[in-house]
Structures are given as structure tokens and as C-alpha cells.
XYZ file of N, CA and C in Angstrom:
390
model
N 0.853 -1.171 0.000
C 0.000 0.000 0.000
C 0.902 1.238 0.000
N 0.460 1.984 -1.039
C 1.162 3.073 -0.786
C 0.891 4.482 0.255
N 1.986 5.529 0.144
C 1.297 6.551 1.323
C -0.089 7.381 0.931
N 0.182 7.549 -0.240
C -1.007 8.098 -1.085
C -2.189 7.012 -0.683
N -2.777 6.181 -0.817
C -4.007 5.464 -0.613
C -3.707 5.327 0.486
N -2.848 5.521 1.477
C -3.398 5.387 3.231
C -3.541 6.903 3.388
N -3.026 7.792 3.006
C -3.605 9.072 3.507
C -5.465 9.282 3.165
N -5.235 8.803 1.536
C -6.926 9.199 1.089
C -7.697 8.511 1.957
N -7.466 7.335 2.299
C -7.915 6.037 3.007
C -8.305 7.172 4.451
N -7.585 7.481 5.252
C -7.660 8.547 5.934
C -8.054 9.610 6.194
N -8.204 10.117 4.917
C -9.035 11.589 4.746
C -10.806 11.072 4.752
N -10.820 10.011 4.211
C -12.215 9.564 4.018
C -12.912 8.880 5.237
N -11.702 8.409 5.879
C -12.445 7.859 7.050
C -13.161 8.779 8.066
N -12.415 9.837 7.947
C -12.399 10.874 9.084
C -13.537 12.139 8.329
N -13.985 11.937 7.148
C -15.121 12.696 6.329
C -15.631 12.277 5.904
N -17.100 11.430 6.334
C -17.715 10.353 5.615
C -18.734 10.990 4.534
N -19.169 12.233 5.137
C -20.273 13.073 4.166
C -19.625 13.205 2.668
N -17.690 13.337 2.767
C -17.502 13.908 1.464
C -17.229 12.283 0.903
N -16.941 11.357 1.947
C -16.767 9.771 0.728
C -18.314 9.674 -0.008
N -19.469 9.981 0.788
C -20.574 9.638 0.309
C -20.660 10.617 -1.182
N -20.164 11.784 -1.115
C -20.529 12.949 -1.665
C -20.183 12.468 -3.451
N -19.459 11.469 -3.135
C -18.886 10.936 -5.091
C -19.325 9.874 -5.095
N -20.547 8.717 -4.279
C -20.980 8.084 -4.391
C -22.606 8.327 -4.679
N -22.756 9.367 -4.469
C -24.268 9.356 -4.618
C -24.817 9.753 -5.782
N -26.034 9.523 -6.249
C -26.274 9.696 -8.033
C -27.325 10.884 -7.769
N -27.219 11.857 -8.447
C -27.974 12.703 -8.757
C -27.443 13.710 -8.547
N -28.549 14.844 -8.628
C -28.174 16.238 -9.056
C -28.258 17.424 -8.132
N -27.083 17.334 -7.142
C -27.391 18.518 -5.894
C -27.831 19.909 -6.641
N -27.397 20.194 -7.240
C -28.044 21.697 -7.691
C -29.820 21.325 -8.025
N -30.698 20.586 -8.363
C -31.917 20.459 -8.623
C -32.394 19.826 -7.066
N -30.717 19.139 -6.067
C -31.673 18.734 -4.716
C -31.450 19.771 -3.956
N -31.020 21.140 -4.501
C -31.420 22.133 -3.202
C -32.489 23.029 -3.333
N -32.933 22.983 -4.799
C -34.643 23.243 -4.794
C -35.875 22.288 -4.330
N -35.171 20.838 -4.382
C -36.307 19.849 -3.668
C -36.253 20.423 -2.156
N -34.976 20.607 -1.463
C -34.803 20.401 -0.025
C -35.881 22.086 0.505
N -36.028 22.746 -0.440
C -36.927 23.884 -0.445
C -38.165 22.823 0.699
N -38.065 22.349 0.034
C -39.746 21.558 0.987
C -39.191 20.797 2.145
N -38.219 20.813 3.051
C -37.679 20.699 4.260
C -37.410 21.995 4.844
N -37.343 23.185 4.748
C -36.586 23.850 5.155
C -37.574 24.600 6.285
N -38.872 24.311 6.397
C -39.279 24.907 7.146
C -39.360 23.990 8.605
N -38.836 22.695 8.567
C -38.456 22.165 9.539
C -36.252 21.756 9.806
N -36.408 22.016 9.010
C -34.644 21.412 8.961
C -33.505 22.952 8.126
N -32.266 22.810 8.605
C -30.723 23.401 8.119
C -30.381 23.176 7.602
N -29.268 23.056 7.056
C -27.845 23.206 6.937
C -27.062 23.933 6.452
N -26.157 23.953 6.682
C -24.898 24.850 6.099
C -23.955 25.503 7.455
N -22.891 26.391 7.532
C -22.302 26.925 7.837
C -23.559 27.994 9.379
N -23.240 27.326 10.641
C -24.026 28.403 11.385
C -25.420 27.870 11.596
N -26.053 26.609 10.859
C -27.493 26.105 10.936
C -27.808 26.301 12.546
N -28.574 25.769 12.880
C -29.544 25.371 13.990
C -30.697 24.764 13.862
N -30.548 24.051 15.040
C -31.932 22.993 14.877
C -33.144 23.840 14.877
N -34.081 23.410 14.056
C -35.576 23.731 14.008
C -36.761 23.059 14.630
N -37.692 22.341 14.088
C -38.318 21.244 14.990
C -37.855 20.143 14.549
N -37.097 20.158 13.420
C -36.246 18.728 12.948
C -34.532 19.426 13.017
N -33.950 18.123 12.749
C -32.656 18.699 13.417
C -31.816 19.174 12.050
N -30.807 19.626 12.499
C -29.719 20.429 11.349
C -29.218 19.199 10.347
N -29.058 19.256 8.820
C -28.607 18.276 8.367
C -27.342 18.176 7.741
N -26.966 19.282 7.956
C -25.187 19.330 7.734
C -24.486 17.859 7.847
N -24.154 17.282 7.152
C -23.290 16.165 7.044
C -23.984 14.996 7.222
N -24.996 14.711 7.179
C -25.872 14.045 7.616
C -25.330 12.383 6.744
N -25.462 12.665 5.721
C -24.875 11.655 4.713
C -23.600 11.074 5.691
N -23.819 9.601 5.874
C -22.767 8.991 6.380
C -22.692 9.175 7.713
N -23.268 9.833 8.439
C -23.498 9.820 9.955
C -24.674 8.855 10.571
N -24.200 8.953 11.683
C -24.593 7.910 12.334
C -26.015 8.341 12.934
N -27.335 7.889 12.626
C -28.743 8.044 13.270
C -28.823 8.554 14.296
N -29.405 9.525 14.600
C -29.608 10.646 16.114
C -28.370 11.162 16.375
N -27.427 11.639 15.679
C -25.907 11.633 15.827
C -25.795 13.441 16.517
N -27.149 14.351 16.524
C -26.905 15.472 16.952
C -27.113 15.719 18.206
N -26.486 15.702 19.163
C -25.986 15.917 20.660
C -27.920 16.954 21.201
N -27.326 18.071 20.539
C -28.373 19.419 20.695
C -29.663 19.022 20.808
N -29.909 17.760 19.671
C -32.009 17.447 19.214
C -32.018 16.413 20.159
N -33.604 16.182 20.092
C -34.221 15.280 20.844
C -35.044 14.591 19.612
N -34.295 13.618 19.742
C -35.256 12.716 18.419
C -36.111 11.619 19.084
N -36.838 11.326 18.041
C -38.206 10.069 18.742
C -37.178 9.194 19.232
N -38.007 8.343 20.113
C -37.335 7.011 20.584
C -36.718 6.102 19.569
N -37.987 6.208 18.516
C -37.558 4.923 17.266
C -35.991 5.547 17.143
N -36.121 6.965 16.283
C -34.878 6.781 15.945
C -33.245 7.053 16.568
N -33.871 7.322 18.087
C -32.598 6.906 19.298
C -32.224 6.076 19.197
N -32.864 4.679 19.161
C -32.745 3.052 19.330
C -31.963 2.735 17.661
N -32.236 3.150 16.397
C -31.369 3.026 15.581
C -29.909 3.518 15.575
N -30.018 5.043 16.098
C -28.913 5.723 16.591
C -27.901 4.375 17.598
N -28.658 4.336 18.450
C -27.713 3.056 19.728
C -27.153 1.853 18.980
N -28.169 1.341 17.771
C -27.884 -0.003 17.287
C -26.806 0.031 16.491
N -26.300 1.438 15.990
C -25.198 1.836 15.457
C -25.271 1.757 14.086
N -26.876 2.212 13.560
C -27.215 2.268 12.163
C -27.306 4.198 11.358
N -26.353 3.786 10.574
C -25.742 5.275 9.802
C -26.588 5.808 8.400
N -26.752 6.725 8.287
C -27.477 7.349 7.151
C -26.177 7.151 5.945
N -26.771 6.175 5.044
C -26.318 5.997 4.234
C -26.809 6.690 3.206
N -26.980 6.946 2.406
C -27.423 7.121 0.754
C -29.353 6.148 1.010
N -28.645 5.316 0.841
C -29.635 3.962 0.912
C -31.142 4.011 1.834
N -30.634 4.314 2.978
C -31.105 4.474 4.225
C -32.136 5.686 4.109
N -30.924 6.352 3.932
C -31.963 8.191 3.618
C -33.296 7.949 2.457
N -32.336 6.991 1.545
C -33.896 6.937 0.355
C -35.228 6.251 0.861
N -34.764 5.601 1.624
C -36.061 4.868 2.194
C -36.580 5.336 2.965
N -35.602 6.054 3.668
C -36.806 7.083 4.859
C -37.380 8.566 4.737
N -36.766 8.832 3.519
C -37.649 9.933 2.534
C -38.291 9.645 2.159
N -38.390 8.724 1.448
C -39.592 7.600 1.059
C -41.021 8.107 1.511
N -41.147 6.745 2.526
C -41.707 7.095 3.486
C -41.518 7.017 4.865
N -40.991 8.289 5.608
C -40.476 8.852 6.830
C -41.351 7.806 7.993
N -42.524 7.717 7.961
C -43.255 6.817 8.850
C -43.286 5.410 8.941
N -43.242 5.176 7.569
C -43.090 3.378 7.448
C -41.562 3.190 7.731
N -40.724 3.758 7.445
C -39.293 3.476 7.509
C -39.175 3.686 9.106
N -39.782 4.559 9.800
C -39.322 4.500 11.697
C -40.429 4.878 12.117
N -41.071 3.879 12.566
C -42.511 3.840 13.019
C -42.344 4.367 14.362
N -43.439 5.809 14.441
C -43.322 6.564 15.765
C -42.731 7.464 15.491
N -41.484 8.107 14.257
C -40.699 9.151 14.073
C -42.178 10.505 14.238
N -41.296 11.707 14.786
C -41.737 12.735 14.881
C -42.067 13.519 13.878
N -41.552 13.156 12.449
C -41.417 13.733 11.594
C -42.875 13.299 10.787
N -43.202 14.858 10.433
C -44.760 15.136 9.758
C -44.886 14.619 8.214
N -43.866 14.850 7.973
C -43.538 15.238 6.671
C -44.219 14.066 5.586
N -45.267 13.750 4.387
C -45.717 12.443 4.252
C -44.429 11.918 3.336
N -43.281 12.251 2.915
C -42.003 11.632 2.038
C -41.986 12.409 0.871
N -40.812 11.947 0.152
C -40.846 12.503 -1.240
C -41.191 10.715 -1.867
N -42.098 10.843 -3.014
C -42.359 10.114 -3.762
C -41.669 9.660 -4.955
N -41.102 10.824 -5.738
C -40.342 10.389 -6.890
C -39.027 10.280 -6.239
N -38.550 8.996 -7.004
C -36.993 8.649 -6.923
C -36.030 9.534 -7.209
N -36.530 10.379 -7.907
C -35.312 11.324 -8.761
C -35.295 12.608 -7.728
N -36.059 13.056 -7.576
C -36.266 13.777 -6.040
C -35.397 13.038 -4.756
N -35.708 12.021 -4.355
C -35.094 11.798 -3.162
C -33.413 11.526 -3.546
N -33.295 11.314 -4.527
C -31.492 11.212 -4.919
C -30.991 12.620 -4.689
N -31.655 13.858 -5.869
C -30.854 14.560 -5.482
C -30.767 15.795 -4.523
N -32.094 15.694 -3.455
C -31.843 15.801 -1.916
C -30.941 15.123 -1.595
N -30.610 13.949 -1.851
C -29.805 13.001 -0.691
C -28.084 13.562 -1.668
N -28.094 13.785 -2.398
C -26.813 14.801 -3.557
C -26.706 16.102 -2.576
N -27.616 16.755 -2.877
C -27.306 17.546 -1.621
C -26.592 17.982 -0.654
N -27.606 16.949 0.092
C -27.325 17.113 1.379
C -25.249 16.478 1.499
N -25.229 15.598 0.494
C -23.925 14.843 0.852
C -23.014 16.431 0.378
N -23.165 17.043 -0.325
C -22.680 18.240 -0.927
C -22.589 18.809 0.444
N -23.182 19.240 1.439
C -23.243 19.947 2.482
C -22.305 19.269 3.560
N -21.353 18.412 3.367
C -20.830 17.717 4.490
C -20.128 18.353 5.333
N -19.545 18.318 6.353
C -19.125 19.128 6.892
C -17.237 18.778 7.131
């Protein structure tokens, strides 16, 4: 192994939002007009704060309930504990649908429906990593 692939190896471990950020398919510039329809509960960027949903700065690749500050439902504390991470994957299904995916979540919101929508929110948001 060389030093070059243990440093990147390194840089990525320690920034999971930006490993996700070249894995994810779609189109952050068209998912920060979708994320328009979060924003009156949710952040991100530089300075966010939680709203009645929490900040999503880096969210991509972090670990479930991972913000110290929010108080999230039980359901998704108990994913948080089980040591289950917002993947790409994860996020699509619970944009999806937010209720069927964590039964009991606090979140109002009824999902995004089209696929092409929830990619490039989830483009996005990985764009926003921190």
C-alpha cells in the first residue's frame, strides 16, 4: 500500500459526508430546490440550527440521532444506539416514506415520492458535508 491510498484512506475515514458525496447519483443543484420543501423544519450549512427537525449538515454517512443538541423520537434513538448510519440507501427509504421506515418518528412530513427527487436531496445534502 502506498502513502497516497493510506492518507486518502484517511481523509475519508475521518469525512464520511464527502466519501458519500462521489458516491451518490444525482443532481445537488436540482436537490437544493427539492430540499426547499424541508426547510421549514430542517438546516444546513455553515451556522445552521436545529428547528423542529434537526440540522442536516453532514448528515450523509453519519450515524442516526448523531446530533448531541435534538431530541429525536425514541424509534430513531434506538437506531442511533444499534449503530445504524445514514447511508445514501437508508436516507432513500426514509424519505420515502419517513413513517413506514421508523414507526413513531416525529417527523410530519408524508415523504418525497419520486426517486429522482429523493437522490438529489440526498446529492445535496452529501454536498453539504461538513
Amino acid at each position: 500500500m502506498t502513502i497516497r491510498t493510506i492518507l486518502a484512506a484517511g481523509i475519508l475515514a475521518t469525512t464520511p459526508a464527502l466519501g458519500f458525496a462521489q458516491d451518490v447519483e444525482g443532481d445537488a443543484e436540482a436537490g437544493e430546490k427539492v430540499f426547499r420543501k424541508c426547510m421549514a423544519c430542517h438546516a444546513v450549512g455553515e451556522g445552521a440550527k436545529n428547528k423542529v427537525g434537526p440540522v442536516l449538515t453532514g448528515i450523509v454517512g453519519a450515524p442516526v440521532a448523531a446530533n448531541e443538541d435534538f431530541k429525536y423520537s425514541d424509534v430513531l434513538a434506538e437506531m442511533g444506539a444499534e449503530g445504524k448510519e445514514w447511508t445514501p440507501e437508508e436516507l432513500a427509504a426514509f424519505l420515502e416514506k419517513p413513517r413506514d421506515y421508523a414507526k413513531g418518528t416525529k417527523m410530519a412530513f408524508a415523504g418525497l415520492r419520486k426517486e429522482e427527487e429523493r437522490m438529489n436531496v440526498i446529492a445535496y445534502l452529501a454536498s453539504t458535508g461538513e
